[in-house]
Coordinates of C-alpha atoms in Angstrom, one line a residue:
Chain A
M152 CA 25.2 -95.7 -154.0
S153 CA 23.5 -94.0 -157.0
D154 CA 26.6 -92.4 -158.3
E155 CA 26.8 -92.4 -162.1
E156 CA 30.0 -94.4 -161.8
D157 CA 28.2 -97.0 -159.9
D158 CA 25.9 -97.8 -162.7
L159 CA 26.1 -101.4 -163.7
I160 CA 25.4 -102.8 -167.1
L161 CA 24.5 -106.4 -166.3
S162 CA 25.2 -107.7 -169.8
E163 CA 28.8 -106.4 -169.5
L164 CA 29.6 -108.5 -166.4
P165 CA 31.3 -111.8 -166.8
D166 CA 29.4 -114.8 -165.5
E167 CA 31.4 -114.9 -162.2
E168 CA 30.3 -111.4 -161.4
L169 CA 26.8 -111.5 -162.9
V170 CA 25.6 -114.4 -160.8
P171 CA 26.6 -112.8 -157.4
Q172 CA 25.0 -109.6 -158.7
M173 CA 21.8 -111.4 -159.5
M174 CA 21.8 -112.8 -156.0
D175 CA 22.2 -109.3 -154.6
D176 CA 19.4 -108.2 -156.8
L177 CA 17.2 -111.0 -155.6
Y178 CA 18.1 -110.1 -152.0
D179 CA 17.0 -106.5 -152.7
G180 CA 13.8 -107.7 -154.4
M181 CA 14.7 -106.1 -157.8
K182 CA 12.4 -108.1 -160.1
E183 CA 13.3 -106.5 -163.4
E184 CA 17.0 -106.8 -162.8
V185 CA 16.6 -110.5 -161.9
E186 CA 14.6 -111.1 -165.1
E187 CA 17.3 -109.3 -167.1
G188 CA 20.0 -111.5 -165.5
V189 CA 18.1 -114.6 -166.3
N190 CA 17.7 -113.6 -170.0
I191 CA 21.4 -112.8 -170.2
L192 CA 22.4 -116.2 -168.9
L193 CA 20.1 -117.9 -171.3
E194 CA 21.7 -116.0 -174.1
R195 CA 25.0 -117.1 -172.9
G196 CA 23.9 -120.7 -173.2
W197 CA 23.3 -121.6 -169.6
T198 CA 20.7 -124.3 -169.1
P199 CA 17.5 -123.2 -167.5
Y200 CA 18.2 -125.7 -164.7
D201 CA 21.6 -124.2 -163.9
I202 CA 20.2 -120.7 -163.8
L203 CA 17.5 -121.9 -161.5
T204 CA 19.7 -123.8 -159.1
K205 CA 23.0 -121.9 -159.3
A206 CA 21.7 -118.3 -159.4
L207 CA 18.1 -118.1 -158.2
V208 CA 17.7 -120.9 -155.6
E209 CA 21.1 -120.1 -154.1
G210 CA 20.3 -116.4 -153.9
M211 CA 17.0 -117.2 -152.2
A212 CA 18.8 -119.4 -149.7
I213 CA 20.8 -116.4 -148.5
V214 CA 17.5 -114.5 -148.1
G215 CA 16.2 -117.5 -146.1
V216 CA 19.2 -117.5 -143.8
D217 CA 18.9 -113.8 -143.0
F218 CA 15.2 -114.2 -142.4
R219 CA 15.9 -117.0 -140.0
D220 CA 18.5 -114.9 -138.2
G221 CA 16.2 -112.0 -137.8
I222 CA 18.0 -109.7 -140.2
L223 CA 15.3 -109.7 -142.8
F224 CA 11.6 -109.7 -142.1
V225 CA 8.6 -110.8 -144.0
P226 CA 8.2 -107.8 -146.3
E227 CA 11.8 -108.0 -147.6
V228 CA 11.5 -111.7 -148.1
L229 CA 8.2 -111.4 -150.0
L230 CA 9.8 -108.8 -152.3
A231 CA 12.7 -111.2 -152.9
A232 CA 10.3 -114.0 -153.5
G233 CA 8.4 -111.8 -156.0
A234 CA 11.7 -111.1 -157.9
M235 CA 12.5 -114.8 -157.9
K236 CA 9.0 -115.5 -159.3
G237 CA 9.8 -113.1 -162.1
G238 CA 12.8 -115.1 -163.0
M239 CA 10.9 -118.4 -162.7
E240 CA 8.2 -117.3 -165.1
I241 CA 10.8 -117.1 -167.8
L242 CA 12.4 -120.4 -166.9
K243 CA 9.3 -122.4 -166.2
P244 CA 8.4 -123.3 -169.9
L245 CA 12.0 -123.9 -170.7
L246 CA 12.5 -126.2 -167.7
V247 CA 9.6 -128.3 -168.9
E248 CA 10.9 -128.3 -172.5
T249 CA 14.4 -129.4 -171.5
G250 CA 13.0 -132.1 -169.1
A251 CA 14.9 -130.7 -166.2
P252 CA 14.3 -132.3 -162.8
R253 CA 11.7 -130.2 -160.9
L254 CA 12.4 -129.0 -157.4
G255 CA 9.1 -130.3 -156.1
K256 CA 5.4 -129.7 -155.9
M257 CA 3.6 -128.9 -152.7
V258 CA -0.1 -129.2 -151.9
I259 CA -0.8 -126.7 -149.0
G260 CA -3.8 -125.6 -147.0
T261 CA -5.1 -124.9 -143.5
V262 CA -6.7 -127.9 -141.9
K263 CA -10.4 -128.5 -141.4
G264 CA -11.8 -126.0 -139.0
D265 CA -9.1 -123.5 -139.3
I266 CA -9.7 -120.3 -141.1
H267 CA -6.4 -118.6 -140.2
D268 CA -4.4 -118.5 -143.4
I269 CA -1.8 -115.9 -143.2
G270 CA 1.0 -118.2 -142.2
K271 CA 0.0 -120.7 -144.8
N272 CA 0.0 -117.9 -147.4
L273 CA 3.5 -116.8 -146.4
V274 CA 4.8 -120.4 -146.7
A275 CA 3.2 -120.7 -150.1
M276 CA 4.7 -117.5 -151.3
M277 CA 8.2 -118.3 -150.0
M278 CA 8.1 -121.9 -151.3
E279 CA 7.1 -120.5 -154.7
G280 CA 9.8 -118.0 -154.3
A281 CA 12.3 -120.8 -153.8
G282 CA 11.2 -122.5 -157.0
F283 CA 8.7 -125.0 -155.8
E284 CA 5.3 -125.5 -157.5
I285 CA 2.5 -124.7 -155.2
V286 CA -1.1 -126.0 -155.2
D287 CA -2.9 -123.8 -152.6
L288 CA -6.1 -125.4 -151.3
G289 CA -6.9 -122.4 -149.2
I290 CA -8.6 -122.8 -145.8
N291 CA -10.6 -125.5 -144.0
N292 CA -9.5 -128.6 -145.8
D293 CA -10.7 -132.1 -144.9
V294 CA -8.8 -135.2 -145.4
D295 CA -10.4 -136.0 -148.8
K296 CA -9.5 -132.6 -150.2
Y297 CA -5.8 -133.0 -149.2
I298 CA -5.5 -136.5 -150.5
D299 CA -7.4 -136.0 -153.7
A300 CA -5.2 -133.0 -154.5
L301 CA -2.0 -134.9 -153.7
K302 CA -2.9 -137.6 -156.1
A303 CA -4.4 -135.4 -158.8
E304 CA -1.4 -133.1 -158.8
G305 CA 1.3 -135.8 -158.4
A306 CA 2.6 -133.8 -155.5
D307 CA 5.8 -134.5 -153.6
I308 CA 5.0 -132.5 -150.4
L309 CA 2.0 -132.0 -148.2
G310 CA 1.9 -128.9 -146.2
M311 CA -0.6 -128.5 -143.4
S312 CA -1.1 -125.4 -141.3
A313 CA -3.2 -124.7 -138.2
L314 CA -3.3 -121.7 -135.9
L315 CA -5.8 -123.1 -133.4
T316 CA -5.1 -125.5 -130.7
T317 CA -8.5 -127.0 -131.5
T318 CA -7.7 -127.7 -135.1
M319 CA -4.1 -128.9 -135.0
P320 CA -5.0 -132.4 -133.9
Y321 CA -6.7 -132.8 -137.3
M322 CA -3.3 -133.0 -138.9
K323 CA -3.0 -136.5 -137.3
V324 CA -6.3 -137.6 -139.0
V325 CA -4.9 -136.7 -142.4
I326 CA -1.6 -138.5 -141.7
D327 CA -3.3 -141.5 -140.3
T328 CA -5.4 -141.8 -143.4
L329 CA -2.3 -141.6 -145.6
V330 CA -0.8 -144.4 -143.5
E331 CA -4.0 -146.5 -143.7
T332 CA -4.2 -146.2 -147.5
G333 CA -0.5 -147.0 -147.9
A334 CA 0.3 -143.7 -149.3
R335 CA 2.2 -142.1 -146.4
D336 CA 5.7 -142.8 -147.9
D337 CA 4.7 -141.2 -151.2
Y338 CA 4.8 -137.7 -149.7
I339 CA 6.9 -135.5 -147.5
V340 CA 4.6 -134.1 -144.8
L341 CA 5.4 -130.7 -143.3
V342 CA 3.3 -129.1 -140.6
G343 CA 3.4 -125.6 -139.1
G344 CA 1.4 -123.0 -137.2
A345 CA 1.8 -120.9 -134.0
P346 CA 0.7 -123.5 -131.4
L347 CA 2.7 -126.4 -132.9
N348 CA 6.1 -127.6 -131.9
E349 CA 8.6 -130.2 -132.9
E350 CA 7.3 -132.7 -130.4
F351 CA 3.8 -132.4 -131.7
G352 CA 5.1 -132.9 -135.3
K353 CA 6.8 -136.1 -134.2
A354 CA 3.8 -137.3 -132.2
I355 CA 1.5 -137.1 -135.1
G356 CA 3.9 -138.7 -137.6
A357 CA 4.8 -135.7 -139.8
D358 CA 8.3 -135.6 -141.4
A359 CA 9.0 -132.2 -139.9
Y360 CA 7.5 -129.3 -138.0
C361 CA 8.6 -126.0 -139.6
R362 CA 8.8 -123.0 -137.2
D363 CA 8.5 -120.4 -140.0
A364 CA 8.3 -120.1 -143.7
A365 CA 12.1 -120.0 -144.2
V366 CA 12.5 -123.2 -142.2
A367 CA 9.7 -124.7 -144.4
V368 CA 11.7 -123.9 -147.5
E369 CA 15.0 -125.2 -146.1
T370 CA 13.3 -128.4 -144.8
A371 CA 11.5 -129.0 -148.0
K372 CA 14.7 -128.7 -150.0
E373 CA 16.6 -131.0 -147.7
L374 CA 13.9 -133.7 -147.6
I375 CA 13.4 -133.6 -151.3
M376 CA 17.1 -134.1 -151.8
R377 CA 17.1 -137.1 -149.5
K378 CA 14.2 -138.5 -151.3
H379 CA 16.0 -138.2 -154.6
N380 CA 19.1 -139.8 -153.2
R381 CA 17.0 -142.7 -151.8
G382 CA 15.5 -143.1 -155.3
A383 CA 18.9 -143.4 -156.9
D384 CA 20.0 -146.2 -154.6
Chain B
M103 CA -17.8 -84.1 -126.7
T104 CA -15.5 -86.7 -125.0
D105 CA -15.8 -90.4 -125.7
L106 CA -16.3 -92.7 -122.8
L107 CA -12.8 -94.3 -123.0
S108 CA -11.1 -90.9 -122.7
E109 CA -13.4 -90.0 -119.9
L110 CA -12.4 -93.1 -117.9
L111 CA -8.7 -92.7 -118.6
A112 CA -9.0 -89.2 -117.2
E113 CA -10.7 -90.4 -114.1
R114 CA -8.7 -93.6 -113.4
D115 CA -5.0 -94.6 -113.2
W116 CA -5.7 -98.0 -114.8
L117 CA -8.6 -99.8 -116.5
L118 CA -9.2 -103.5 -116.6
G119 CA -9.6 -104.8 -120.2
D120 CA -11.4 -107.9 -121.2
G121 CA -10.3 -111.5 -121.9
A122 CA -10.3 -113.7 -125.0
T123 CA -13.1 -113.8 -127.5
G124 CA -12.2 -116.7 -129.8
T125 CA -11.0 -119.2 -127.2
N126 CA -14.0 -118.4 -124.9
L127 CA -16.4 -118.9 -127.8
F128 CA -14.8 -122.3 -128.5
N129 CA -15.5 -123.1 -124.9
M130 CA -19.2 -122.3 -125.5
G131 CA -19.4 -124.7 -128.4
L132 CA -18.2 -122.7 -131.4
E133 CA -17.2 -125.2 -134.0
A134 CA -13.7 -124.8 -135.5
G135 CA -14.1 -123.4 -139.0
E136 CA -17.2 -121.5 -138.2
P137 CA -16.8 -117.7 -138.5
P138 CA -17.4 -116.5 -134.9
E139 CA -19.2 -113.4 -136.3
V140 CA -22.1 -115.5 -137.6
W141 CA -22.9 -116.3 -134.0
N142 CA -24.0 -112.6 -133.5
E143 CA -27.0 -113.6 -135.6
T144 CA -27.5 -117.2 -134.7
H145 CA -26.5 -117.2 -131.0
P146 CA -26.9 -113.7 -129.7
D147 CA -27.5 -115.2 -126.2
R148 CA -24.0 -116.7 -126.1
I149 CA -22.4 -113.5 -127.4
R150 CA -24.2 -111.7 -124.6
A151 CA -22.9 -114.3 -122.2
L152 CA -19.4 -113.7 -123.5
Y153 CA -19.7 -110.0 -122.9
D154 CA -21.3 -110.5 -119.5
G155 CA -18.4 -112.7 -118.5
S156 CA -16.1 -109.7 -118.8
I157 CA -18.5 -107.3 -117.3
N158 CA -19.2 -109.5 -114.2
A159 CA -15.4 -110.1 -113.8
G160 CA -15.0 -106.4 -113.4
S161 CA -13.8 -105.3 -116.8
D162 CA -14.0 -101.6 -117.6
M163 CA -14.2 -102.4 -121.3
F164 CA -14.9 -105.3 -123.6
L165 CA -14.4 -106.0 -127.3
T166 CA -17.3 -106.9 -129.6
N167 CA -17.4 -110.2 -131.4
S168 CA -16.3 -108.8 -134.8
F169 CA -12.6 -109.4 -135.1
G170 CA -12.9 -111.2 -138.5
G171 CA -15.9 -109.1 -139.6
N172 CA -14.3 -107.5 -142.6
Y173 CA -15.0 -108.1 -146.3
S174 CA -11.9 -110.1 -146.9
R175 CA -12.3 -112.5 -143.9
L176 CA -16.1 -113.0 -144.3
K177 CA -15.6 -113.7 -148.0
L178 CA -13.9 -117.0 -147.0
H179 CA -17.3 -118.0 -145.8
D180 CA -19.3 -116.4 -148.5
R181 CA -20.7 -113.9 -146.0
Q182 CA -19.0 -110.8 -147.5
D183 CA -22.4 -109.1 -148.1
D184 CA -23.2 -109.2 -144.4
V185 CA -20.3 -107.1 -143.1
F186 CA -22.4 -104.2 -142.0
T187 CA -25.1 -106.3 -140.4
L188 CA -22.9 -108.7 -138.5
N189 CA -20.9 -105.9 -137.1
R190 CA -24.0 -103.9 -136.2
I191 CA -25.4 -106.8 -134.3
A192 CA -22.1 -107.5 -132.5
A193 CA -22.2 -103.9 -131.3
E194 CA -25.9 -103.8 -130.4
I195 CA -25.6 -106.8 -128.1
G196 CA -22.6 -105.1 -126.5
R197 CA -24.4 -101.9 -126.1
E198 CA -27.3 -103.6 -124.3
A199 CA -24.9 -105.6 -122.0
A200 CA -23.0 -102.4 -121.1
D201 CA -26.1 -100.3 -120.5
A202 CA -27.6 -103.1 -118.3
S203 CA -24.5 -103.2 -116.1
G204 CA -25.1 -100.0 -114.2
R205 CA -21.5 -99.1 -114.5
K206 CA -19.5 -97.1 -117.1
I207 CA -18.3 -99.8 -119.4
V208 CA -16.7 -99.1 -122.8
V209 CA -18.0 -101.1 -125.7
A210 CA -15.1 -101.4 -128.0
G211 CA -15.7 -102.4 -131.6
S212 CA -13.1 -105.1 -132.4
V213 CA -11.5 -104.7 -135.9
G214 CA -9.0 -107.4 -136.8
P215 CA -6.6 -107.6 -139.7
T216 CA -7.8 -108.1 -143.3
G217 CA -5.6 -111.2 -143.5
E218 CA -4.2 -109.9 -146.7
I219 CA -0.8 -108.4 -147.5
L220 CA -0.8 -104.8 -148.6
E221 CA 1.0 -103.4 -151.7
P222 CA 3.8 -103.2 -152.7
V223 CA 4.7 -106.5 -151.0
G224 CA 1.2 -108.0 -151.4
T225 CA -1.8 -107.3 -153.6
L226 CA -4.3 -105.4 -151.5
S227 CA -4.2 -101.7 -152.2
F228 CA -4.2 -99.1 -149.4
N229 CA -7.5 -97.7 -150.6
D230 CA -9.2 -101.0 -150.7
A231 CA -8.0 -101.7 -147.1
V232 CA -9.4 -98.4 -146.0
D233 CA -12.7 -99.2 -147.6
M234 CA -12.8 -102.6 -145.8
F235 CA -12.1 -101.1 -142.4
Q236 CA -14.5 -98.3 -143.1
E237 CA -17.4 -100.6 -144.0
Q238 CA -16.8 -102.7 -140.8
A239 CA -16.5 -99.6 -138.6
R240 CA -19.7 -98.2 -140.0
G241 CA -21.6 -101.3 -138.8
L242 CA -20.0 -101.1 -135.4
L243 CA -20.8 -97.5 -135.0
A244 CA -24.3 -98.0 -136.1
G245 CA -24.7 -100.6 -133.4
G246 CA -23.5 -98.2 -130.7
V247 CA -19.8 -98.9 -129.9
D248 CA -18.0 -96.2 -127.9
V249 CA -14.7 -96.7 -129.6
L250 CA -13.2 -98.6 -132.5
W251 CA -10.4 -101.0 -131.5
V252 CA -8.1 -102.3 -134.2
E253 CA -6.0 -105.2 -133.0
T254 CA -3.5 -107.9 -133.9
I255 CA -2.0 -105.8 -136.8
S256 CA 1.4 -106.7 -138.1
A257 CA 2.0 -104.3 -141.0
P258 CA 2.4 -100.5 -140.6
E259 CA 0.4 -99.9 -143.9
E260 CA -2.5 -101.8 -142.5
F261 CA -2.4 -99.9 -139.2
R262 CA -2.4 -96.7 -141.2
A263 CA -5.3 -97.9 -143.4
A264 CA -7.4 -98.5 -140.3
A265 CA -6.5 -95.1 -138.9
K266 CA -7.5 -93.5 -142.2
A267 CA -10.8 -95.3 -142.2
F268 CA -11.6 -94.2 -138.7
E269 CA -10.5 -90.6 -139.6
N270 CA -13.0 -90.7 -142.5
L271 CA -15.7 -91.6 -140.0
D272 CA -14.5 -89.1 -137.4
A273 CA -14.6 -91.9 -134.8
P274 CA -12.5 -92.3 -131.6
W275 CA -10.2 -95.3 -131.8
V276 CA -7.3 -97.3 -130.4
G277 CA -4.9 -99.6 -132.1
T278 CA -2.7 -102.5 -131.0
M279 CA -0.2 -104.6 -132.9
S280 CA 1.0 -108.2 -132.3
F281 CA 4.7 -108.6 -131.6
D282 CA 5.4 -112.3 -132.2
T283 CA 8.6 -112.5 -134.3
A284 CA 11.9 -112.0 -132.4
G285 CA 10.3 -109.1 -130.5
R286 CA 8.9 -107.5 -133.6
S287 CA 5.7 -107.8 -135.5
M288 CA 5.6 -110.3 -138.3
M289 CA 6.2 -107.5 -140.7
G290 CA 9.2 -106.3 -138.7
V291 CA 7.7 -103.4 -136.7
T292 CA 9.5 -102.8 -133.4
A293 CA 7.9 -101.3 -130.2
T294 CA 9.8 -98.0 -131.0
D295 CA 8.4 -98.1 -134.6
L296 CA 4.9 -98.3 -133.4
V297 CA 5.3 -95.4 -131.0
A298 CA 6.7 -93.3 -133.9
L299 CA 3.8 -94.5 -136.1
V300 CA 1.0 -93.6 -133.7
E301 CA 2.5 -90.2 -132.8
S302 CA 2.8 -89.3 -136.5
L303 CA -0.8 -90.0 -137.5
P304 CA -3.0 -87.0 -138.2
N305 CA -5.8 -88.6 -136.1
R306 CA -3.9 -90.1 -133.2
P307 CA -5.6 -92.9 -131.3
I308 CA -6.8 -92.5 -127.8
A309 CA -4.4 -95.3 -126.8
F310 CA -2.1 -97.8 -128.4
G311 CA -0.3 -101.0 -127.5
A312 CA 0.3 -104.7 -127.9
N313 CA -2.0 -107.7 -127.9
C314 CA -1.6 -111.4 -128.4
G315 CA 1.8 -112.4 -129.7
V316 CA 3.8 -115.0 -127.9
G317 CA 3.7 -115.2 -124.1
A318 CA 3.1 -112.6 -121.4
S319 CA 6.8 -112.1 -120.9
D320 CA 7.4 -111.1 -124.5
L321 CA 4.5 -108.7 -124.3
L322 CA 5.8 -107.0 -121.2
R323 CA 9.2 -106.6 -122.9
T324 CA 7.3 -104.8 -125.7
L325 CA 5.6 -102.5 -123.2
I326 CA 9.0 -101.5 -121.8
G327 CA 10.1 -100.9 -125.4
F328 CA 7.2 -98.5 -125.8
G329 CA 8.1 -96.7 -122.6
K330 CA 11.7 -96.1 -123.7
A331 CA 10.3 -94.2 -126.7
N332 CA 8.5 -91.8 -124.4
P333 CA 5.0 -92.1 -125.8
K334 CA 2.5 -89.4 -125.0
L335 CA -0.5 -91.7 -125.5
P336 CA -1.7 -94.3 -122.9
I337 CA -0.5 -97.8 -123.4
I338 CA -2.7 -100.9 -123.8
A339 CA -1.6 -104.4 -122.8
K340 CA -3.6 -107.5 -123.8
G341 CA -1.4 -110.6 -123.4
N342 CA -2.3 -114.2 -123.9
A343 CA -2.9 -116.4 -120.8
G344 CA 0.4 -118.2 -121.2
I345 CA 1.3 -120.4 -124.1
P346 CA -0.9 -123.2 -125.5
K347 CA 0.5 -126.6 -124.6
Y348 CA -0.5 -130.0 -126.1
V349 CA -0.8 -132.4 -123.2
H350 CA -2.1 -135.9 -123.6
G351 CA -4.1 -135.1 -126.6
H352 CA -5.6 -132.0 -125.0
I353 CA -4.7 -128.4 -125.4
H354 CA -4.6 -125.9 -122.6
Y355 CA -3.1 -122.5 -122.0
D356 CA -0.6 -122.7 -119.2
G357 CA -1.3 -119.3 -117.6
T358 CA -3.1 -119.7 -114.3
P359 CA -5.3 -116.9 -112.8
E360 CA -2.4 -116.2 -110.3
L361 CA 0.1 -115.8 -113.1
M362 CA -2.2 -113.5 -115.0
G363 CA -2.5 -111.5 -111.8
E364 CA 1.3 -111.2 -111.7
Y365 CA 1.2 -110.3 -115.4
A366 CA -1.3 -107.5 -114.7
L367 CA 0.9 -106.0 -112.0
L368 CA 4.0 -106.1 -114.2
A369 CA 2.1 -104.7 -117.1
R370 CA 1.0 -101.7 -115.0
D371 CA 4.6 -101.3 -113.6
A372 CA 5.8 -101.4 -117.3
G373 CA 3.5 -98.4 -118.0
A374 CA 0.3 -99.9 -119.3
R375 CA -2.9 -98.1 -118.3
I376 CA -5.4 -100.5 -120.0
I377 CA -4.7 -104.0 -119.0
G378 CA -6.5 -107.1 -120.3
G379 CA -5.9 -110.5 -121.7
C380 CA -6.0 -112.1 -125.1
C381 CA -6.2 -115.8 -126.2
G382 CA -6.9 -118.1 -123.3
T383 CA -8.0 -115.4 -120.8
K384 CA -11.2 -116.4 -119.1
P385 CA -13.3 -114.4 -116.6
E386 CA -11.5 -116.1 -113.6
H387 CA -8.2 -114.7 -115.0
L388 CA -9.8 -111.2 -115.1
V389 CA -11.0 -111.5 -111.5
A390 CA -7.5 -112.4 -110.4
M391 CA -6.0 -109.5 -112.4
K392 CA -8.4 -107.0 -110.9
A393 CA -7.8 -108.3 -107.4
A394 CA -4.0 -108.1 -107.9
L395 CA -4.2 -104.5 -109.3
E396 CA -6.4 -103.4 -106.5
S397 CA -4.3 -105.0 -103.8
R398 CA -0.9 -103.6 -104.7
P399 CA 0.3 -100.1 -105.7
K400 CA 2.1 -99.4 -108.9
G401 CA 5.8 -100.2 -108.8
D402 CA 8.9 -99.3 -110.8
T403 CA 9.4 -100.5 -114.4
P404 CA 10.3 -104.2 -114.0
T405 CA 13.7 -105.6 -115.1
M406 CA 13.9 -108.3 -117.7
E407 CA 15.0 -110.7 -114.9
A408 CA 12.0 -109.8 -112.8
I409 CA 9.7 -110.6 -115.7
S410 CA 11.2 -113.9 -116.6
A411 CA 11.4 -114.9 -113.0
A412 CA 7.7 -114.2 -112.5
L413 CA 6.3 -115.3 -115.9
G414 CA 8.9 -117.4 -117.6
G415 CA 11.6 -116.7 -120.2
F416 CA 11.4 -114.8 -123.5
S417 CA 11.0 -116.4 -126.9
S418 CA 13.9 -114.5 -128.4
D419 CA 17.1 -112.8 -127.1
S420 CA 16.3 -109.3 -128.2
D421 CA 13.2 -107.2 -128.6
G422 CA 14.4 -106.2 -132.0
V423 CA 15.0 -102.6 -131.0
G424 CA 18.4 -101.2 -131.8
G425 CA 19.0 -102.6 -135.3
P426 CA 19.2 -106.1 -136.6
A427 CA 20.7 -108.9 -134.6
A428 CA 23.5 -109.3 -137.1
P429 CA 25.1 -106.8 -139.4
K430 CA 23.5 -106.3 -142.8
R431 CA 25.3 -108.1 -145.6
E432 CA 27.8 -106.3 -147.6
R433 CA 26.1 -104.9 -150.7
R434 CA 27.6 -104.8 -154.0
R435 CA 27.4 -101.8 -156.3
R436 CA 24.0 -101.2 -157.8
R437 CA 22.8 -99.0 -160.6
G438 CA 21.5 -95.6 -159.6

């Protein structure tokens, strides 16, 4: 692979080769190369939004599929997410400047009583890697902390995580409070954690239960798209 | 000088491990969100009762209440300055309980993961992880544990960091990983990988194995994976008492004592020499496990069919050994 002849000069590639190459570089977690690709596309006049959606987000979607299928594992996915984040850092101010639609903002944290945060951290990292904005509330969040953050941040998505069977019922308390205050429909509510399942997610009134971080990303993308479509009606 | 665990392993074909720590403490009134390690200070009587539960059920070893007792975990509760003390007390209570039992019982100092992701994927450096494990292990050793017991690890780097910390302290240790993602650890480690990892360490553990994870069936499949890699070290099995179910607003683990008895027999048939439980395992499960192990001789390595018939199906098709489930994607050229 490392033959001299195999050396690639990204800036010499036409767009239709550069974009797939960037996806491969994302897949391999090559942050500097992804950043270089983003800068080249900007120079070529691509809009920041097109670079984000057509190169980076699509590239991360492939990573997500292979994670789901057991081909990639967490370390590879986090490296890819890190590379994606490198590209995002460049695009972020430009996206704001150009008024591009944002992918979505998620408030995330483990529920009151739950101190197990590794799953939540993985979801946060992968969501960020997929281009979402993340507000991480950390562990042990009560209903007020979630709801205050959702409002203050103007978030689109609420993500709640629990590892303990004793703490997962608290998710229902948060959702019930959203319902009581008439704010339930303002947010997409995603729940996850080892002892949960789809049935539980439905029973407590979440929009979806997400089995793992890759599913969380896919579900968030899908539900955000549906929400936008609804808004356009 | 031989440590007590090695001594018992030399004398006996199998040892009965202990049950759960966290889920049993919840049953004693631990509030969700409270760090269990703080109870070493505030409720030493209950921690003693936890240990006595295993001892009276016939366990040959038990883990101290110190799983989350490292700097990074305790910092979440602003108790990071008490790492040494909380671990020392956890061990002292255990030492007293074991010494009062009149039997040879191994006090094993539980060391859980840091909860952080190590470099290069994450931000925690290897050396910082070693320091964290070492600080915790010092407290446990000061309180009189017989062996250090690192468990529920997912990442090979973190396993190595713990090994390095214990090497620095010249302490006997064992280590287990959790295999909960399509037969692998969350970080992609297979059963075969773990065998290669422990055999390659300069300070090899006394024993190694699997704990927690998904259900008992998956854990047994992992044990068989260990066996296929011909490990020289004894194998540990600490599986959960079934899978938590949410039934009519209540949660319970679906593993009955009878099922855990079956699990114990199958674990021994699959090659484990230290057999205990993890989440959901109560003293009554341990009693059933011991009775089962004493009532029947060791059999042949079970087939996958025998395991799923006795304990239920697997959470994934493969145990992750033998390469990825699907071929790697075609890679394009890349600069050298």
